[in-house]
Amino acid sequence: MEHTGVGHGTVEDSSVRSSSVEGSSAEHPGLDIEALRADTPGTTHRVHLNNAGAGLLSRRTLATMTSHLELEADIGGYEAARQEQERIDATRTDLARLVGGRPDEIALFDNSTHAWNAAFYSMTFKPGDRILTGRAEYGSSVLAYLQTARRAGAEVVVVPDDEYGQLDTAALTELIDERTRLIGVTHIPTSGGLVNPAHEIGRIARAAGVPFLLDATQSVGQFPVDVTRIGCDMLSATGRKFLRGPRGTGFLWVRREALDYLDPFVSDIEAATWDGERGFTWHAGARRFESWEASYANVLGLGEAVRQALDLGMDPIGERALALGAYLRDALDALPGVTTYDLGRVRCAIVTTKVDGVPTADVAAALTRQGINVSTTVPEHTQFDTEVRDVHPLVRLSPHYYNTHAELDRAVAAVAELAGTAG
Ligand SMILES: *Cc1c(COP(=O)(O)O)cnc(C)c1O
């Protein structure tokens, strides 16, 4: 059942085309993999297959951050921010370009969870209101739903999966009624290669006039994600994963029209302005969700990572990331005693697996000892998935465009050895 569907394909509306990367001396047409690796210090001594955890920083991103820290030490933190104001603003502009929104629809955060919370907790729910979500939903969002159910009497409804293991859009359509207050869906779960049909969900949400909050934490930076084409109203993402930004960064995109029904759940001197009497007005755009203080080294580093992604092109990045994911998944599936568990009609660069008779933690530890960075899934981090699939923890391998086929072969050989010694 886990292997239903094709191992590669398009990420809806052909925004990502799968492509053959074999048969040429270059690793990928359009991407100079050798140069990209030379610009990525971590690739010299690690096989980094933990991009779903944190992608490797490039030298240009690292240099941007360290030079800003040096500037802060040299002339003062406030003075450094003032001097770099244009580049700080460029982070918002470039994030907007990346996701197809407008700069005033972007709010900067220190992670994706806080960005998601800023949108979710700014909605109001009353008893009987329904939140429709999916099995792939992320652990912290599920806890937020459960809190809202407890606090406000809202009802959380988990839309079932279809035969591919992705959110069943026909079931979603059926479930929408006058009680539906929000559709909250995760594009790609933390726990597997599934790519949920975000564009179709967006069409359904728009037709029904229901707000759609998309958790795009694992998809932004991995392949093209366009808010206009998806038709979501709010989108959260992190900086450190496939976007290759620094840790401690994230952002929220909010459609301008959604500001009408979102009441920011915290106020702040960045978010609002005192009117001189006993009132205040919110900042005109999505900045109303931000707080005043931020790490500008991180903000600048995030901007640099975004520009690098835009310079390379999200189309070739996505094509290569998905092709490497499919290559790795197929190679692992071909090993006796090894199973992969990625759901969905379209599957991405996240590959989850188990070796018969070898505990997941031991597989991960063995790979780590060989300099191969992987992680493991946590049952409590995808509660609704865990309710129906008793498979976690799984070993999670997540290549990105700068990985090579030779590196994937090394990882597969290491898994094969463990599978061989287990029997
Ligand atoms: C990692 C992850 C998050 C949380 O992102 P943070 O930046 O750690 O807050 C949310 N959703 C998904 C699907 C994730 O994989």
Coordinates of C-alpha atoms and ligand atoms in Angstrom, one line a residue:
M1 CA 0.0 0.0 0.0
E2 CA 2.8 2.4 0.8
H3 CA 4.1 2.2 -2.7
T4 CA 0.9 3.1 -4.6
G5 CA 1.4 5.7 -7.3
V6 CA 4.3 6.9 -9.3
G7 CA 7.7 7.6 -7.8
H8 CA 8.1 10.9 -9.6
G9 CA 5.8 13.3 -11.4
T10 CA 4.7 16.8 -11.5
V11 CA 4.0 19.0 -8.5
E12 CA 0.6 20.1 -9.8
D13 CA 0.0 22.1 -12.9
S14 CA 3.5 21.1 -14.0
S15 CA 5.1 23.7 -11.7
V16 CA 7.8 21.1 -11.3
R17 CA 8.6 18.8 -14.2
S18 CA 10.5 15.6 -13.4
S19 CA 13.5 15.3 -15.6
S20 CA 16.2 12.8 -16.4
V21 CA 19.5 13.8 -14.9
E22 CA 21.4 10.8 -16.0
G23 CA 23.6 10.4 -19.1
S24 CA 25.6 13.6 -19.0
S25 CA 28.8 14.4 -17.2
A26 CA 27.1 17.3 -15.6
E27 CA 25.0 16.3 -12.6
H28 CA 22.2 18.6 -13.8
P29 CA 21.6 20.7 -16.8
G30 CA 21.1 24.3 -15.7
L31 CA 22.7 23.8 -12.3
D32 CA 26.5 23.8 -11.8
I33 CA 26.5 21.2 -9.0
E34 CA 30.3 21.3 -8.5
A35 CA 30.4 25.1 -8.1
L36 CA 27.4 24.9 -5.8
R37 CA 29.2 22.4 -3.7
A38 CA 32.3 24.4 -3.6
D39 CA 30.1 27.3 -2.2
T40 CA 28.8 24.9 0.5
P41 CA 31.4 24.2 3.1
G42 CA 29.5 21.3 4.7
T43 CA 29.6 19.2 1.6
T44 CA 33.3 18.6 1.9
H45 CA 33.1 16.3 4.9
R46 CA 29.5 15.2 5.3
V47 CA 26.9 13.5 3.1
H48 CA 24.2 15.9 4.2
L49 CA 20.8 14.2 3.8
N50 CA 19.0 16.2 6.5
N51 CA 17.7 19.1 4.5
A52 CA 14.2 18.6 5.9
G53 CA 15.9 19.3 9.3
A54 CA 18.2 22.1 8.2
G55 CA 19.8 22.7 4.8
L56 CA 23.5 23.6 4.6
L57 CA 24.4 27.2 4.5
S58 CA 26.2 28.5 1.5
R59 CA 29.4 30.6 1.8
R60 CA 27.6 33.7 0.5
T61 CA 24.8 33.4 3.1
L62 CA 27.4 32.8 5.8
A63 CA 29.5 35.8 4.7
T64 CA 26.4 38.0 4.7
M65 CA 25.6 37.0 8.3
T66 CA 29.1 37.2 9.7
S67 CA 29.8 40.6 8.1
H68 CA 26.6 42.0 9.7
L69 CA 27.6 40.7 13.1
E70 CA 31.0 42.3 12.6
L71 CA 29.4 45.6 11.6
E72 CA 27.2 45.5 14.7
A73 CA 30.3 45.0 16.9
D74 CA 32.1 47.8 15.0
I75 CA 29.5 50.5 15.0
G76 CA 26.6 49.4 17.2
G77 CA 23.5 47.2 16.6
Y78 CA 21.0 50.0 15.9
E79 CA 23.5 51.9 13.7
A80 CA 24.3 48.7 11.7
A81 CA 20.6 48.1 11.1
R82 CA 20.1 51.7 9.9
Q83 CA 23.1 51.4 7.6
E84 CA 21.8 48.1 6.1
Q85 CA 18.1 49.1 6.0
E86 CA 17.8 48.7 2.3
R87 CA 19.1 45.2 2.3
I88 CA 17.0 44.4 5.4
D89 CA 13.9 45.5 3.4
A90 CA 15.1 43.5 0.4
T91 CA 14.5 40.3 2.5
R92 CA 10.8 41.0 2.5
T93 CA 10.8 42.0 -1.2
D94 CA 12.6 38.8 -2.2
L95 CA 10.5 36.5 -0.1
A96 CA 7.5 38.1 -1.8
R97 CA 9.0 37.3 -5.2
L98 CA 9.8 33.8 -4.1
V99 CA 6.2 32.9 -3.2
G100 CA 4.5 35.2 -5.7
G101 CA 3.0 37.7 -3.1
R102 CA 3.6 41.4 -2.4
P103 CA 6.3 42.7 0.0
D104 CA 3.7 44.2 2.4
E105 CA 2.1 40.7 2.7
I106 CA 5.3 39.3 4.3
A107 CA 5.9 39.2 8.1
L108 CA 9.3 38.0 9.4
F109 CA 9.5 35.5 12.3
D110 CA 12.1 33.4 14.1
N111 CA 10.6 30.1 12.9
S112 CA 7.7 28.7 11.0
T113 CA 5.7 27.7 14.0
H114 CA 5.5 31.3 15.3
A115 CA 4.6 32.5 11.8
W116 CA 1.8 29.8 11.6
N117 CA 0.6 30.7 15.1
A118 CA 0.5 34.4 14.2
A119 CA -2.1 33.6 11.5
F120 CA -4.0 30.8 13.3
Y121 CA -4.4 32.5 16.7
S122 CA -5.5 35.7 15.0
M123 CA -8.7 34.0 13.8
T124 CA -11.6 33.8 16.2
F125 CA -13.5 30.6 16.8
K126 CA -16.8 30.0 18.5
P127 CA -18.4 26.8 19.7
G128 CA -19.3 24.5 16.8
D129 CA -17.0 26.2 14.3
R130 CA -15.0 23.6 12.4
I131 CA -11.4 23.4 11.4
L132 CA -10.8 21.0 8.5
T133 CA -7.3 19.6 8.4
G134 CA -5.4 16.6 7.1
R135 CA -3.5 13.6 8.5
A136 CA -0.2 15.2 7.5
E137 CA -0.6 18.1 9.8
Y138 CA 2.4 19.1 11.9
G139 CA 2.6 18.4 15.6
S140 CA 2.6 22.0 16.9
S141 CA -0.4 22.9 14.6
V142 CA -2.3 19.9 15.9
L143 CA -1.7 21.0 19.5
A144 CA -2.9 24.5 18.5
Y145 CA -6.1 23.0 17.1
L146 CA -6.6 20.9 20.2
Q147 CA -6.1 23.9 22.4
T148 CA -8.7 25.9 20.3
A149 CA -11.1 23.0 20.6
R150 CA -10.7 23.0 24.3
R151 CA -10.7 26.8 24.7
A152 CA -13.3 27.9 22.2
G153 CA -15.4 24.7 21.6
A154 CA -14.3 24.5 17.9
E155 CA -14.3 21.1 16.3
V156 CA -11.3 19.7 14.6
V157 CA -12.1 17.4 11.6
V158 CA -9.4 15.4 10.0
V159 CA -10.1 14.9 6.3
P160 CA -9.2 11.3 5.3
D161 CA -6.6 10.4 2.7
D162 CA -7.4 9.1 -0.8
E163 CA -6.1 5.9 -2.3
Y164 CA -2.7 7.6 -2.8
G165 CA -2.3 8.6 0.8
Q166 CA -2.7 12.3 0.1
L167 CA -5.6 14.5 1.4
D168 CA -8.8 13.3 -0.3
T169 CA -10.1 16.5 -2.1
A170 CA -13.5 14.9 -2.8
A171 CA -13.9 14.2 0.9
L172 CA -12.8 17.8 1.7
T173 CA -15.5 19.1 -0.7
E174 CA -18.1 17.0 1.0
L175 CA -17.1 18.1 4.5
I176 CA -17.3 21.8 3.9
D177 CA -20.5 23.4 5.2
E178 CA -21.6 26.6 7.0
R179 CA -19.7 25.5 10.1
T180 CA -16.3 25.4 8.3
R181 CA -14.2 28.3 9.5
L182 CA -10.8 27.3 8.4
I183 CA -9.0 24.8 6.1
G184 CA -5.5 24.2 7.6
V185 CA -3.3 21.9 5.6
T186 CA 0.4 20.9 5.5
H187 CA 1.8 20.9 2.0
I188 CA 4.6 18.4 2.8
P189 CA 4.7 16.7 6.2
T190 CA 7.7 16.5 8.4
S191 CA 7.4 12.8 8.4
G192 CA 7.5 11.7 4.7
G193 CA 7.7 12.4 1.0
L194 CA 4.0 13.2 0.5
V195 CA 3.2 16.4 -1.5
N196 CA -0.4 17.3 -0.7
P197 CA -2.6 18.6 -3.6
A198 CA -2.4 22.2 -2.5
H199 CA -3.6 23.7 -5.7
E200 CA -6.7 21.6 -5.7
I201 CA -7.3 22.3 -2.0
G202 CA -6.9 26.0 -2.9
R203 CA -9.5 25.8 -5.6
I204 CA -12.0 24.1 -3.3
A205 CA -11.3 26.7 -0.5
R206 CA -11.8 29.6 -2.8
A207 CA -15.0 28.2 -4.3
A208 CA -16.4 27.7 -0.8
G209 CA -15.1 31.1 0.5
V210 CA -13.3 29.4 3.4
P211 CA -9.9 30.8 4.6
F212 CA -7.0 28.4 3.7
L213 CA -3.9 28.3 5.8
L214 CA -1.0 26.4 4.2
D215 CA 2.0 25.1 6.1
A216 CA 4.6 25.2 3.4
T217 CA 7.6 24.7 5.8
Q218 CA 9.0 21.8 3.8
S219 CA 8.0 22.9 0.3
V220 CA 9.2 26.5 0.1
G221 CA 12.8 26.3 -1.2
Q222 CA 12.3 22.7 -2.3
F223 CA 10.3 23.5 -5.5
P224 CA 8.2 26.4 -6.8
V225 CA 5.5 27.5 -4.4
D226 CA 3.2 30.3 -5.7
V227 CA 0.5 31.7 -3.4
T228 CA -1.5 33.0 -6.4
R229 CA -1.6 29.8 -8.2
I230 CA -2.3 27.8 -5.1
G231 CA -5.0 30.2 -3.9
C232 CA -4.2 30.0 -0.2
D233 CA -4.9 33.0 2.1
M234 CA -2.0 32.5 4.6
L235 CA 1.3 30.6 4.2
S236 CA 3.9 29.8 6.8
A237 CA 7.5 28.7 6.1
T238 CA 10.8 28.4 7.7
G239 CA 14.2 29.7 6.7
R240 CA 16.5 26.8 7.6
K241 CA 15.2 23.8 5.8
F242 CA 15.1 23.5 2.0
L243 CA 15.5 27.3 1.7
R244 CA 19.0 27.0 3.2
G245 CA 18.7 30.1 5.4
P246 CA 20.0 30.4 8.9
R247 CA 18.4 28.7 11.9
G248 CA 16.0 30.9 13.8
T249 CA 14.2 32.4 10.8
G250 CA 10.7 32.0 9.3
F251 CA 8.1 34.0 7.6
L252 CA 4.3 34.4 7.1
W253 CA 2.7 35.5 3.9
V254 CA -0.9 36.8 4.4
R255 CA -3.1 37.8 1.5
R256 CA -4.0 41.5 1.9
E257 CA -7.7 40.8 1.9
A258 CA -7.2 38.3 4.8
L259 CA -6.1 41.2 7.1
D260 CA -9.8 42.1 7.3
Y261 CA -10.7 39.0 9.3
L262 CA -7.5 38.5 11.2
D263 CA -7.2 40.2 14.5
P264 CA -3.5 39.9 15.5
F265 CA -3.3 37.9 18.7
V266 CA -0.5 40.0 20.1
S267 CA 0.3 43.7 19.8
D268 CA 3.7 45.3 19.8
I269 CA 5.3 48.7 19.0
E270 CA 6.3 47.3 15.6
A271 CA 2.8 45.9 14.9
A272 CA 0.7 49.0 15.9
T273 CA 0.9 52.7 16.4
W274 CA -0.5 54.6 19.4
D275 CA -2.9 57.3 18.2
G276 CA -2.0 59.8 20.9
E277 CA -5.1 59.2 22.9
R278 CA -6.5 55.8 24.0
G279 CA -6.4 54.0 20.7
F280 CA -4.0 52.5 18.2
T281 CA -3.9 51.5 14.6
W282 CA -2.3 48.3 13.2
H283 CA 0.5 48.5 10.8
A284 CA -0.8 48.8 7.2
G285 CA 0.4 45.3 6.1
A286 CA 1.5 42.0 7.4
R287 CA 4.1 43.8 9.6
R288 CA 1.2 44.0 12.2
F289 CA 2.2 40.4 13.1
E290 CA 5.8 41.1 13.7
S291 CA 7.6 42.1 16.9
W292 CA 10.1 45.0 17.2
E293 CA 13.3 43.1 17.9
A294 CA 14.9 40.8 15.4
S295 CA 18.3 39.3 14.6
Y296 CA 19.3 41.3 11.6
A297 CA 22.2 39.0 10.8
N298 CA 19.5 36.3 10.5
V299 CA 17.2 38.5 8.4
L300 CA 20.0 39.4 6.0
G301 CA 21.1 35.7 5.9
L302 CA 17.6 34.7 5.0
G303 CA 17.5 37.3 2.3
E304 CA 20.7 36.0 0.8
A305 CA 19.5 32.4 0.8
V306 CA 16.3 33.5 -0.9
R307 CA 18.2 35.4 -3.6
Q308 CA 20.5 32.4 -4.1
A309 CA 17.4 30.3 -4.7
L310 CA 15.9 32.9 -7.1
D311 CA 19.2 33.2 -8.9
L312 CA 19.5 29.5 -9.4
G313 CA 15.8 29.2 -10.3
M314 CA 13.2 27.3 -8.3
D315 CA 12.3 25.3 -11.4
P316 CA 15.7 23.6 -11.8
I317 CA 16.0 23.4 -8.0
G318 CA 12.7 21.6 -7.7
E319 CA 13.4 19.3 -10.7
R320 CA 16.7 18.2 -9.2
A321 CA 15.5 17.8 -5.6
L322 CA 12.5 15.6 -6.7
A323 CA 14.6 13.6 -9.1
L324 CA 17.2 12.9 -6.3
G325 CA 14.4 11.9 -4.0
A326 CA 12.9 9.5 -6.5
Y327 CA 16.4 8.0 -7.2
L328 CA 17.0 7.4 -3.5
R329 CA 13.6 6.0 -2.9
D330 CA 13.8 3.6 -5.9
A331 CA 17.3 2.5 -4.8
L332 CA 16.2 1.8 -1.2
D333 CA 13.0 0.0 -2.4
A334 CA 15.2 -2.3 -4.5
L335 CA 17.0 -3.5 -1.4
P336 CA 15.7 -6.7 0.2
G337 CA 14.6 -6.1 3.8
V338 CA 14.2 -2.4 3.2
T339 CA 10.9 -0.6 2.8
T340 CA 10.1 3.1 2.1
Y341 CA 6.9 4.7 3.5
D342 CA 6.3 7.8 1.5
L343 CA 2.7 8.5 0.6
G344 CA 1.1 10.4 -2.1
R345 CA 0.7 10.7 -5.9
V346 CA 3.5 13.2 -6.0
R347 CA 6.5 12.5 -3.8
C348 CA 9.3 14.9 -3.0
A349 CA 12.9 14.9 -1.8
I350 CA 12.0 13.5 1.7
V351 CA 12.5 9.7 1.8
T352 CA 11.4 7.7 4.8
T353 CA 12.5 4.1 5.4
K354 CA 12.9 1.1 7.7
V355 CA 15.3 -1.8 7.7
D356 CA 13.7 -5.2 8.7
G357 CA 15.0 -6.2 12.1
V358 CA 17.1 -3.1 12.8
P359 CA 15.7 -0.4 15.1
T360 CA 15.3 2.9 13.4
A361 CA 17.6 4.6 15.9
D362 CA 20.4 2.1 15.2
V363 CA 20.1 2.7 11.4
A364 CA 20.3 6.4 11.9
A365 CA 23.3 6.0 14.3
A366 CA 25.1 3.7 11.9
L367 CA 24.7 6.3 9.0
T368 CA 25.8 9.1 11.3
R369 CA 29.0 7.2 12.1
Q370 CA 29.7 7.0 8.4
G371 CA 29.4 10.8 8.1
I372 CA 25.9 10.6 6.6
N373 CA 23.5 13.1 8.1
V374 CA 19.9 11.8 8.5
S375 CA 17.2 12.2 11.0
T376 CA 14.3 10.1 12.3
T377 CA 10.6 10.8 12.4
V378 CA 8.8 11.2 15.8
P379 CA 5.3 9.7 16.3
E380 CA 4.1 12.7 18.4
H381 CA 5.1 15.2 15.7
T382 CA 2.4 14.0 13.2
Q383 CA -0.3 12.8 15.6
F384 CA -3.1 12.3 13.0
D385 CA -0.7 10.2 10.8
T386 CA 0.4 8.2 13.8
E387 CA -3.3 7.5 14.6
V388 CA -3.7 5.6 11.3
R389 CA -0.2 4.4 10.4
D390 CA 1.8 2.7 13.1
V391 CA 5.1 3.1 11.3
H392 CA 7.0 5.9 13.1
P393 CA 9.9 6.3 13.9
L394 CA 11.3 6.0 10.4
V395 CA 14.7 7.0 9.1
R396 CA 14.3 10.2 7.2
L397 CA 16.7 11.0 4.4
S398 CA 16.3 14.3 2.6
P399 CA 18.7 15.3 -0.2
H400 CA 18.7 18.7 -1.8
Y401 CA 19.8 19.9 -5.2
Y402 CA 23.5 20.2 -4.1
N403 CA 23.7 16.5 -3.2
T404 CA 25.1 14.1 -5.8
H405 CA 24.1 10.7 -7.0
A406 CA 27.4 9.3 -5.7
E407 CA 26.4 10.5 -2.2
L408 CA 23.0 8.8 -2.5
D409 CA 24.8 5.6 -3.6
R410 CA 26.9 5.8 -0.5
A411 CA 23.8 6.1 1.8
V412 CA 22.1 3.3 -0.1
A413 CA 25.2 1.1 0.3
A414 CA 25.3 1.8 4.0
V415 CA 21.6 0.8 4.4
A416 CA 22.2 -2.3 2.3
E417 CA 25.0 -3.4 4.6
L418 CA 22.7 -3.0 7.6
A419 CA 20.0 -4.9 5.9
G420 CA 22.4 -7.6 5.0
T421 CA 23.8 -8.1 8.5
A422 CA 20.3 -8.0 10.0
G423 CA 19.0 -11.2 8.4
Ligands
LIG1 C1 9.7 21.8 10.6 C2 8.2 22.0 10.4 C3 7.5 22.9 11.0 C4 8.0 23.8 12.1 O1 9.0 24.7 11.6 P1 9.9 25.5 12.6 O2 10.6 26.5 11.8 O3 10.7 24.5 13.3 O4 8.9 26.2 13.6 C5 6.1 23.1 10.7 N1 5.6 22.2 9.7 C6 6.3 21.3 9.1 C7 5.6 20.5 8.1 C8 7.6 21.1 9.4 O5 8.3 20.1 8.8

